[in-house]
Coordinates of C-alpha atoms in Angstrom, one line a residue:
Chain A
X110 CA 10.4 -16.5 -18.3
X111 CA 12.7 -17.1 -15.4
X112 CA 14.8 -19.8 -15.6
X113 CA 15.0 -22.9 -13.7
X114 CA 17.5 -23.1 -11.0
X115 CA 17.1 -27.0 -9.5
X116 CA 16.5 -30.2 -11.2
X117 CA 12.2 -31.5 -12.1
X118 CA 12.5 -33.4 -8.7
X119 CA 13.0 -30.1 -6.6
X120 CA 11.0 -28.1 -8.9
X121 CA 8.0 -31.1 -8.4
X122 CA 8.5 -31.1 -4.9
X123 CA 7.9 -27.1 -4.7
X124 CA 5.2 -27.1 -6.4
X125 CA 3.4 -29.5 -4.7
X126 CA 4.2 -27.6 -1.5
X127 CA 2.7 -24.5 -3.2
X128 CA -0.2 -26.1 -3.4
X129 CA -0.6 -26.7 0.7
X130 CA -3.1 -24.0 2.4
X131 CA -0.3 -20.6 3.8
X132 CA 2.0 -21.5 1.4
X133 CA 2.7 -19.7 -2.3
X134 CA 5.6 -20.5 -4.6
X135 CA 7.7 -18.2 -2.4
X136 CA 7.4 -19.8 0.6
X137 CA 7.6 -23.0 -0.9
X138 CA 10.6 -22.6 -2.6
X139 CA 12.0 -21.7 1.1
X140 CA 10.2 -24.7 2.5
X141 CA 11.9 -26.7 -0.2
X142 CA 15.4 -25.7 0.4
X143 CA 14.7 -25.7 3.9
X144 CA 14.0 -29.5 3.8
X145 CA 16.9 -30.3 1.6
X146 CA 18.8 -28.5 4.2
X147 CA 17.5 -30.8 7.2
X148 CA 17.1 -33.9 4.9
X149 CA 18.1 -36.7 7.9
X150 CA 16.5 -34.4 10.5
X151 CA 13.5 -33.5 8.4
X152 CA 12.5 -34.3 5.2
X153 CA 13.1 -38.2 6.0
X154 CA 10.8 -38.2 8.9
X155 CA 8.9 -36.2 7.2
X156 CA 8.3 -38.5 4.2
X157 CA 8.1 -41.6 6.7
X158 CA 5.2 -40.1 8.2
X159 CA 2.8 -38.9 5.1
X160 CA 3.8 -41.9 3.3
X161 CA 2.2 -43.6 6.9
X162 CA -0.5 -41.2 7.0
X163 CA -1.1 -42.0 3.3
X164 CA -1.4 -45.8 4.3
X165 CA -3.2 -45.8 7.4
X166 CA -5.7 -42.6 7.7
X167 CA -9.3 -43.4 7.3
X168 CA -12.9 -42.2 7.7
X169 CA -14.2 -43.4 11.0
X170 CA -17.5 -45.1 9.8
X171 CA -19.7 -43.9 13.6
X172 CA -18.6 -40.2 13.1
X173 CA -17.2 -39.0 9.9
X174 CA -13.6 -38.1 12.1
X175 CA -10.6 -39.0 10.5
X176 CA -7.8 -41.4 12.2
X177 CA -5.5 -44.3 11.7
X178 CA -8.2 -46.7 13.1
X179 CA -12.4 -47.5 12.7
X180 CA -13.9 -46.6 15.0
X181 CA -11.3 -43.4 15.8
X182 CA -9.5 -42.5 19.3
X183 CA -12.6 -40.2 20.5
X184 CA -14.8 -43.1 19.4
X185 CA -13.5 -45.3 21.4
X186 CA -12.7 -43.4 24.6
X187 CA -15.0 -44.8 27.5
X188 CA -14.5 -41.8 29.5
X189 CA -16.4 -39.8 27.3
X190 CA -19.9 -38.5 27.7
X191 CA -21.5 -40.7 24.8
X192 CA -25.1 -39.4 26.0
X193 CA -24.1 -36.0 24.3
X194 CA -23.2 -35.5 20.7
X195 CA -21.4 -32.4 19.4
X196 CA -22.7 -31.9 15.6
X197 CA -19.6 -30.4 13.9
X198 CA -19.3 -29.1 10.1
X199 CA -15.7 -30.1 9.4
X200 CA -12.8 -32.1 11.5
X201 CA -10.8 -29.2 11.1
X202 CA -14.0 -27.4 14.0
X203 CA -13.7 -30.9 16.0
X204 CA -9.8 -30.4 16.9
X205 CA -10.8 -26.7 17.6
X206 CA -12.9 -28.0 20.2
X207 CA -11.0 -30.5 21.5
X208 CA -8.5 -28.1 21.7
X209 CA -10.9 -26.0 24.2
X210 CA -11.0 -28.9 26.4
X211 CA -14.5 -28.3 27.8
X212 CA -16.2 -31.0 25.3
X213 CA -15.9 -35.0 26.8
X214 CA -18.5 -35.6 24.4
X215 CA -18.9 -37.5 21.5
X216 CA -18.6 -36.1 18.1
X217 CA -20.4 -36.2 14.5
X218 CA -18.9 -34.3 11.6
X219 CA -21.5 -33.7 9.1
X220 CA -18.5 -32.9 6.5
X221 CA -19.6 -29.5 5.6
X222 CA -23.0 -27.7 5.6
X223 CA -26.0 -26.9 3.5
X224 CA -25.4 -24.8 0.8
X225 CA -28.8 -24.5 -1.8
X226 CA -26.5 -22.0 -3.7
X227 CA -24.0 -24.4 -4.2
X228 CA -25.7 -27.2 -4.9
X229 CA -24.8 -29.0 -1.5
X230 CA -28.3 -30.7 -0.3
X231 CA -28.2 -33.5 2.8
X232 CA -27.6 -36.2 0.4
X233 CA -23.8 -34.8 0.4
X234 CA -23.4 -34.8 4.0
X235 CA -23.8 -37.5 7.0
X236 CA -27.2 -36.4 7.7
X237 CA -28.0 -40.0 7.8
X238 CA -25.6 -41.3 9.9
X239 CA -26.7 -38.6 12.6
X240 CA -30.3 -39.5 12.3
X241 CA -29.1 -43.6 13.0
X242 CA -26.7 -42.9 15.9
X243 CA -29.6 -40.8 17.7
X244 CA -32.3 -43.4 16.9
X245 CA -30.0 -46.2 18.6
X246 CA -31.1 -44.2 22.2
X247 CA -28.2 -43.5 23.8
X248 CA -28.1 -39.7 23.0
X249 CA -29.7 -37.1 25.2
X250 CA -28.2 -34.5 23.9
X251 CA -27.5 -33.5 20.8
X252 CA -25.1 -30.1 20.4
X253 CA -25.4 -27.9 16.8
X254 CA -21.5 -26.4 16.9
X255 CA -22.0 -25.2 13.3
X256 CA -20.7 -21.8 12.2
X257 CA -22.5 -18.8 12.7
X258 CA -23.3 -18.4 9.1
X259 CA -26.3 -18.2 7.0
X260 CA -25.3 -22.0 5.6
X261 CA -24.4 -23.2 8.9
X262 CA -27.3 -21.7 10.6
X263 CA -30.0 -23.3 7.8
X264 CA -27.8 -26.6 8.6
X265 CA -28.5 -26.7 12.1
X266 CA -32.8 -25.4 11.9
X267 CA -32.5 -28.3 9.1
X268 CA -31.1 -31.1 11.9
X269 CA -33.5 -29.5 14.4
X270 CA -36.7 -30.2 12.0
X271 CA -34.7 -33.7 11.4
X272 CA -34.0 -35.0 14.5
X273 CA -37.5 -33.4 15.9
X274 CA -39.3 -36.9 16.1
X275 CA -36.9 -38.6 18.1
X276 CA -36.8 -37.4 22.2
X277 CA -33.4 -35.8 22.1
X278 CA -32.5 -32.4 23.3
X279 CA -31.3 -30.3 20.7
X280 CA -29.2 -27.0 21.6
X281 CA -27.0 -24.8 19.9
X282 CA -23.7 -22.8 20.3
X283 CA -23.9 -19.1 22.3
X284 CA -23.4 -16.2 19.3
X285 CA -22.3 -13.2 21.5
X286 CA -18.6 -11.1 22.2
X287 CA -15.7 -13.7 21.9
X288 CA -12.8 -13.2 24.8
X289 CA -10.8 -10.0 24.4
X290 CA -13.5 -9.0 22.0
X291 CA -13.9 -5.1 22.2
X292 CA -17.8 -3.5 21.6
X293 CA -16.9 -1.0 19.7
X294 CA -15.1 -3.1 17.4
X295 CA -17.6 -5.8 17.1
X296 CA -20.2 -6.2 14.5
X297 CA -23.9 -4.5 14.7
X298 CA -24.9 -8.8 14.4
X299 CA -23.3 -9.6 16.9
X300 CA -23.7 -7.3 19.5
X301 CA -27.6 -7.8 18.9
X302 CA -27.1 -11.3 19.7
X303 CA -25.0 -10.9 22.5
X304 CA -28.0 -8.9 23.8
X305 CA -30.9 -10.8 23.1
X306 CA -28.8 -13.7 24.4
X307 CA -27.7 -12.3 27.8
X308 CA -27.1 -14.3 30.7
X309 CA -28.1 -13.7 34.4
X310 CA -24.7 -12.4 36.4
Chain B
X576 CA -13.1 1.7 -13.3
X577 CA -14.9 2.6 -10.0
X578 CA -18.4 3.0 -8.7
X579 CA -19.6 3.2 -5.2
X580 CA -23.2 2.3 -4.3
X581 CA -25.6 0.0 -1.6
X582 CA -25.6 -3.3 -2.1
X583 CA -27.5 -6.5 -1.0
X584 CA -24.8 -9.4 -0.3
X585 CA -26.5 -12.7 -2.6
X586 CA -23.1 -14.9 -2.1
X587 CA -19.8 -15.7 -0.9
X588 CA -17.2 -18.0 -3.0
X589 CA -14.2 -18.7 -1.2
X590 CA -11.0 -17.8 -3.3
X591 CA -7.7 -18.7 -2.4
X592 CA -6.3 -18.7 1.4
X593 CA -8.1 -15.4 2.4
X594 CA -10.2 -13.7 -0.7
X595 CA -13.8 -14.5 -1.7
X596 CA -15.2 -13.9 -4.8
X597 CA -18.8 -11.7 -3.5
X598 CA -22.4 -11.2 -5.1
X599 CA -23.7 -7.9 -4.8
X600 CA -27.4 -7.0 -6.2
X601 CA -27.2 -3.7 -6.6
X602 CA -30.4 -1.3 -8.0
X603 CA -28.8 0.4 -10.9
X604 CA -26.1 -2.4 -11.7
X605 CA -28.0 -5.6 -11.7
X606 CA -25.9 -8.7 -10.2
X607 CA -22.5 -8.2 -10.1
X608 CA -19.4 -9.9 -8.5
X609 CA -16.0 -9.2 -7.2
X610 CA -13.1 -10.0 -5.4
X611 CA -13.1 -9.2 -1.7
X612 CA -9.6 -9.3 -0.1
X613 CA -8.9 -10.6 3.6
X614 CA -12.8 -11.7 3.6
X615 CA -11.9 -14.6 6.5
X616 CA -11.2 -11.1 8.5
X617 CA -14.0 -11.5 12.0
X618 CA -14.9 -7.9 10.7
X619 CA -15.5 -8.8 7.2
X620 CA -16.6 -12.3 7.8
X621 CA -20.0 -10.8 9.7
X622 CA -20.2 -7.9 6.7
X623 CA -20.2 -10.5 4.3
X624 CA -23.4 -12.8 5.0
X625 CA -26.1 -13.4 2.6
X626 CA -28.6 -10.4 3.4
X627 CA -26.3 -8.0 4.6
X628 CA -27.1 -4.5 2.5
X629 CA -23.7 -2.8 2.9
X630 CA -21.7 -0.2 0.8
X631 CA -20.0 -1.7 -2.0
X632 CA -17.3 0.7 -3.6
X633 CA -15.9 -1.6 -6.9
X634 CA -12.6 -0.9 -8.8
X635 CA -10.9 -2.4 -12.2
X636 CA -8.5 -1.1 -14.6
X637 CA -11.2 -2.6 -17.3
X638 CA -14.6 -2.8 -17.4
X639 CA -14.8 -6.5 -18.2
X640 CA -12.7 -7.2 -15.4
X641 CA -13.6 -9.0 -12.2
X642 CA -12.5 -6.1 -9.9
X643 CA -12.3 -5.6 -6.3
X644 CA -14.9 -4.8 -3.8
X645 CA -13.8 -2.5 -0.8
X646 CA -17.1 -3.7 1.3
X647 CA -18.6 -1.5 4.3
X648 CA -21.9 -2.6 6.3
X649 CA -24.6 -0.8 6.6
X650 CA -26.8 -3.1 7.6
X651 CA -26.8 -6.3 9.2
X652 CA -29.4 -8.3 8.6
X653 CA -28.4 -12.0 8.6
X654 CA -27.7 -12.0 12.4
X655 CA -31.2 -11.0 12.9
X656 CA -32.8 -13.8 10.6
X657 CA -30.4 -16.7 12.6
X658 CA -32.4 -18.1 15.2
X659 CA -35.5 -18.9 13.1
X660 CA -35.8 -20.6 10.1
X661 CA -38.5 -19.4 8.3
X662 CA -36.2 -16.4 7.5
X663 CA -33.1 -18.2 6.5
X664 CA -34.9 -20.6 4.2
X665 CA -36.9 -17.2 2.8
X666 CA -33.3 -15.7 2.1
X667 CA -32.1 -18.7 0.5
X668 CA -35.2 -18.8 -2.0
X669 CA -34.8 -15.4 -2.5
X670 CA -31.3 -14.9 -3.0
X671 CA -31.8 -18.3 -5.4
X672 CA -34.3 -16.3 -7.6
X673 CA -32.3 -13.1 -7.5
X674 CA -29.3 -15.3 -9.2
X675 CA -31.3 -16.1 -11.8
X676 CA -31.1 -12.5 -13.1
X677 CA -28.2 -11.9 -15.5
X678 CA -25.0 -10.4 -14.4
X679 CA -24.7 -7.1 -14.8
X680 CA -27.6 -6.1 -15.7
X681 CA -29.6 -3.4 -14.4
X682 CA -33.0 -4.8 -13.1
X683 CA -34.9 -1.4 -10.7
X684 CA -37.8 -3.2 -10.6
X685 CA -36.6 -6.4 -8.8
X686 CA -34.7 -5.3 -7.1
X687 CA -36.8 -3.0 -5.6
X688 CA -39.4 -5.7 -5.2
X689 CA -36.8 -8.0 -3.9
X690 CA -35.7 -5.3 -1.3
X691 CA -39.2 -5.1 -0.2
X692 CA -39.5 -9.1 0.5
X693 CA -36.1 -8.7 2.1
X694 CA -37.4 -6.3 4.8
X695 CA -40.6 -9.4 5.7
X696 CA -38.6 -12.4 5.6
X697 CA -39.3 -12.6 9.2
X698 CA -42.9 -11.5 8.5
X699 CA -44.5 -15.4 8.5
X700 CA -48.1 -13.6 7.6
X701 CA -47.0 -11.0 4.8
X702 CA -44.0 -12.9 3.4
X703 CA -45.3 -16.2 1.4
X704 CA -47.7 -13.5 -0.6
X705 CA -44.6 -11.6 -1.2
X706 CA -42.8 -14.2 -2.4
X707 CA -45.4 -15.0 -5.3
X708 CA -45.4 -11.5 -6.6
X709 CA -41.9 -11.8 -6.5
X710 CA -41.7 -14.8 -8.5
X711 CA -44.2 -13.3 -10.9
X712 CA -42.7 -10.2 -11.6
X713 CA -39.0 -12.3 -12.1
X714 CA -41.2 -14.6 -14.5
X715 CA -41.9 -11.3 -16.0
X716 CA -38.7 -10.3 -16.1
X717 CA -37.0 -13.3 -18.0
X718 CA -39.6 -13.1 -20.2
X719 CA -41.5 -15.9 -19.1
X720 CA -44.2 -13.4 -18.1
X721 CA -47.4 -14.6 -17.3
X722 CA -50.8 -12.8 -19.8
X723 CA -53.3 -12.2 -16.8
X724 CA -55.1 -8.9 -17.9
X725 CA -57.9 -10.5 -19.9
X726 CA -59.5 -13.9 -20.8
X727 CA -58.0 -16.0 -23.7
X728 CA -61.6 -17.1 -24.5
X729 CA -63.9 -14.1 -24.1
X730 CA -61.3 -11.0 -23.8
X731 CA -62.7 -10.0 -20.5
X732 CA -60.9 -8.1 -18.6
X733 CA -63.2 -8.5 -15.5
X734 CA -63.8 -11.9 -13.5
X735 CA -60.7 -13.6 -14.2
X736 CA -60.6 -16.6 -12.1
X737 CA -58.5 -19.3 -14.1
X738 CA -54.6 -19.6 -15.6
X739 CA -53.8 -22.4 -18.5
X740 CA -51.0 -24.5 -17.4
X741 CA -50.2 -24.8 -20.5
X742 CA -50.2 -20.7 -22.4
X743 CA -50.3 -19.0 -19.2
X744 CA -52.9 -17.2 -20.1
X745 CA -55.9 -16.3 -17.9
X746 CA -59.4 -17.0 -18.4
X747 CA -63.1 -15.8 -16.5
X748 CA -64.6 -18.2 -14.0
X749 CA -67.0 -18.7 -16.5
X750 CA -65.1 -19.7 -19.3
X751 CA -62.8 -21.4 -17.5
X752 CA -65.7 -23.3 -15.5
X753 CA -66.1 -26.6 -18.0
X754 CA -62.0 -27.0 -17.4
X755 CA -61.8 -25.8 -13.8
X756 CA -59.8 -29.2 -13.4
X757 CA -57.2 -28.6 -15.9
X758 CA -56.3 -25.0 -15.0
X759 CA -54.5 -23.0 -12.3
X760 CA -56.7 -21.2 -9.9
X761 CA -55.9 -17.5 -10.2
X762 CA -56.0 -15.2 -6.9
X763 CA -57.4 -12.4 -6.7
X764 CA -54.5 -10.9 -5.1
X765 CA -52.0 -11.1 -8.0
X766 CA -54.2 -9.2 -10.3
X767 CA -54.8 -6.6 -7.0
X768 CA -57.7 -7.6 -5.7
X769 CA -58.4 -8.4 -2.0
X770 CA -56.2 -9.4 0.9
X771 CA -54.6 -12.9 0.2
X772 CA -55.9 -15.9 2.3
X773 CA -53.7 -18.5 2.7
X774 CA -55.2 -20.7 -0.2
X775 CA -54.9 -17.8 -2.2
X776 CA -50.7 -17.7 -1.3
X777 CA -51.2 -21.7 -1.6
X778 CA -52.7 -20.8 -5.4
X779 CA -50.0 -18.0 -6.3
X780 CA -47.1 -20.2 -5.3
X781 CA -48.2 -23.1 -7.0
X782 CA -49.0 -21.3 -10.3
X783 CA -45.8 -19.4 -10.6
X784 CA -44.1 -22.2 -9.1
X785 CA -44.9 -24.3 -12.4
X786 CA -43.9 -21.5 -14.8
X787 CA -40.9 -21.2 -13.2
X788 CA -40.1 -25.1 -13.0
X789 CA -41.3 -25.4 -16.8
X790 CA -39.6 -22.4 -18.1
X791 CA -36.9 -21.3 -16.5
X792 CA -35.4 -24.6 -13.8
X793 CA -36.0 -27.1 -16.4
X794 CA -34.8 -25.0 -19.5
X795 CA -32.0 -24.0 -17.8
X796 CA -31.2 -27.8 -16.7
X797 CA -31.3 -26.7 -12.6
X798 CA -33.6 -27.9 -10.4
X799 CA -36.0 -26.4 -8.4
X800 CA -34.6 -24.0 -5.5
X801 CA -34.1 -26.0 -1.8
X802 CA -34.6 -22.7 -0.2
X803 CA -38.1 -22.5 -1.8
X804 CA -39.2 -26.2 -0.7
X805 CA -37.8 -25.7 2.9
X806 CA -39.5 -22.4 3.2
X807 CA -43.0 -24.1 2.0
X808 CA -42.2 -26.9 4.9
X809 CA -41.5 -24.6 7.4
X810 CA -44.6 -22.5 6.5
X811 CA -47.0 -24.9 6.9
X812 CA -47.8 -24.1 3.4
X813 CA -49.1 -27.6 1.4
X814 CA -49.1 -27.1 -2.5
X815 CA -51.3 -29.6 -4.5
X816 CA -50.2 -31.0 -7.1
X817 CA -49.9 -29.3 -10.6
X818 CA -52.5 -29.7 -13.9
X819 CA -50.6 -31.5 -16.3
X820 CA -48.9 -29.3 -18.4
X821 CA -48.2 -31.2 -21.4
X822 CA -52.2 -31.3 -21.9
X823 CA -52.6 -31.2 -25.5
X824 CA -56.6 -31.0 -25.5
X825 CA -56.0 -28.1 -23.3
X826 CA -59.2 -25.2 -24.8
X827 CA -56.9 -22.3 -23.8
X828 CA -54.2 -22.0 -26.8
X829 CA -52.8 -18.8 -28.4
X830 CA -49.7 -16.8 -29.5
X831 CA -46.5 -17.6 -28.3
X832 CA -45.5 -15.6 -24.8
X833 CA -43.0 -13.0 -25.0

């Protein structure tokens, strides 16, 4: 067995940093040291802020988002679109679209998707909330971004069935050749898609 | 340890940052799982969809071991099933009733039956009918199976019109008749007679549907399949509700079922 080389408190702290999503024991032993290294530069500010995070992050209670206030920032930003609602498995696919810049819409994260296999039915998710903020009226639209998987796709023909008595436009994300995507490298799904989904030029 | 063989992909677990532990059915070798490196991959993320038949070559050092799948598509199938969801809730009830099988355990029969429901999950007129034989035969095969060649009363083989919530065994129209109310109707079409009519899918699905709840979901402490109650929804298809099972003045008793 190898033999320790720093005191519990370093050897805590690495191992809670192996636990983070990228990182193994390697790389958190090198984060570690790294952090000790930078300790007024990094580690403090670094503490200051989860230990805020810790204090302050919460659920927004309209759209499942998470942020240091109820309702969060996108919530309440007026100069978003609030008659359209982008449906959204996890936060993690909200930032991705906010990150793309082409949304101004309003947001719901349903906090994962239906999985019969796993035991995941829509009494685990915030199928209810959805149903309640399109009942209110204000929503036209309502946009499935769910994964194009076999759980995310059952999600979103479940929410279409769901939200099919209420007079709101439901639409769904394009499946077809990403940017830079090459045909010959893309899957036989995909490219079927792409086809039966084509666009006039 | 190493084997190479097609494959129909039942499951995905995510493991770790970039593995997933994957469900193959295959013919010969029944369920069986493995590990599946770099599975968030685009390329492997398509391949690996509930569905998908593909080329699974597993390795191990041990037999008992989980192994490693190298994983190669040969067909995809999920991408077609996406924009309706008749399909998607068929796959899910399927693939639900496929994991009921043990692992590792060689089941031809099913699986050829299960590859054959596979190929008309998008089939809304052939595929409910399916799906009872299918749930028949994997009665059958957990040993749950259902006595329809001949009456429990009379030993007829001939007529058979009736199923006993309670034995699972059939009985003649006749016999049956003063009970009608207490027993399953039995289709024609599971014994092979006729084309099914959609009471006749409505009857299959709500017999086995009750064997399988009784004898299987409930024994097994799970509940019934989502996939299967979605797919019912979105077919239209209305199932009464069941004879009581617990009947003890029920007239159709007899030996134990297999």
């Amino acid at each position: 067995m190898a033999e320790r080389v720093a005191g519990p408190e370093i050897e805590r702290l690495i191992q809670l940093l192996a636990r983070l999503p990228g990182l193994g024991p390697r790389s958190a032993r090198r984060a570690a040291l790294h952090l000790i290294r930078k300790r007024e530069e990094l580690l403090s500010p670094l503490a200051e802020a989860m230990a805020v995070a810790r204090d302050r992050v919460t659920t927004c209670s309209t759209c499942c988002n998470v942020d240091v206030s109820d309702p969060c920032a996108i919530c309440r930003d007026g100069r978003r679109d609030g008659s359209t609602l982008i449906v959204v498995e996890t936060v993690a696919d909200l930032w991705a679209l906010e990150r793309a810049g082409v949304g101004g819409a309003l947001y719901h994260v349903l906090g994962g998707v239906l999985s019969p296999l796993d035991g995941v039915g829509p009494d685990k998710l915030s199928f209810e909330k959805l149903v309640t903020r399109v009942a209110e009226g204000a929503v036209r639209e309502v946009v499935l971004a769910v994964n194009a998987t076999v759980d995310g796709q059952t999600t979103a023909h479940y929410l279409t069935d769901l939200l099919a008595p209420h007079s709101v436009k439901v639409t769904r994300l394009a499946h077809g050749v990403p940017v830079g995507g090459e045909l010959d490298y893309l899957d036989e799904g995909t490219l079927a898609a792409a086809l039966r989904q084509r666009t006039p030029f | 340890m190493e084997w190479r063989d097609e494959a129909t992909v039942l499951s995905v677990r995510k493991h770790g940052e970039g593995s997933a532990v994957v469900e193959c059915f295959v013919r010969d070798r029944g369920r069986w799982a493995g590990l599946v490196r770099g599975a968030g991959s685009p390329r492997l993320r398509a391949a690996l969809q509930p569905g998908n038949l593909v080329e699974a070559t597993w390795r191990a050092r041990l037999a008992d071991q989980l192994g490693n799948f190298a994983i190669e598509t040969l067909r995809s199938r999920a991408a077609d099933w996406m924009s309706a969801s008749l399909p998607l809730h068929g796959l899910n009830w399927l693939v639900s009733l496929a994991r009921l099988l043990p692992e590792r355990d060689p089941h031809p029969a099913i699986h050829d039956a299960f590859a054959v429901v596979l190929e008309h999950l998008g089939d809304a007129s052939a595929a409910p009918a399916l799906f009872a034989r299918f749930e028949l035969a994997m009665l059958a095969e957990l040993g749950f199976g259902l006595s329809l060649a001949q009456c429990a009363l009379t030993g007829a083989t001939e007529g058979l019109a009736f199923v006993s919530p309670r034995t699972g065994r059939a009985a003649t129209a006749a016999a049956g008749a003063p009970f009608a109310g207490k027993l399953f109707a039995l289709p024609g079409f599971l014994l092979g007679v006729g084309a099914p009519e959609a009471d006749d899918v409505a009857a299959a699905l709500r017999l086995t549907g009750h064997f399988l709840a009784r004898d299987v979901y409930l024994a097994r402490g799970l509940p019934p399949p989502d996939g299967r109650r979605a797919y019912l929804a979105a077919a239209g298809l209305r199932l009464d509700a069941t004879p009581p099972p617990d009947d003890t003045r029920h007239p159709i008793r007899g030996r134990e079922r297999a």
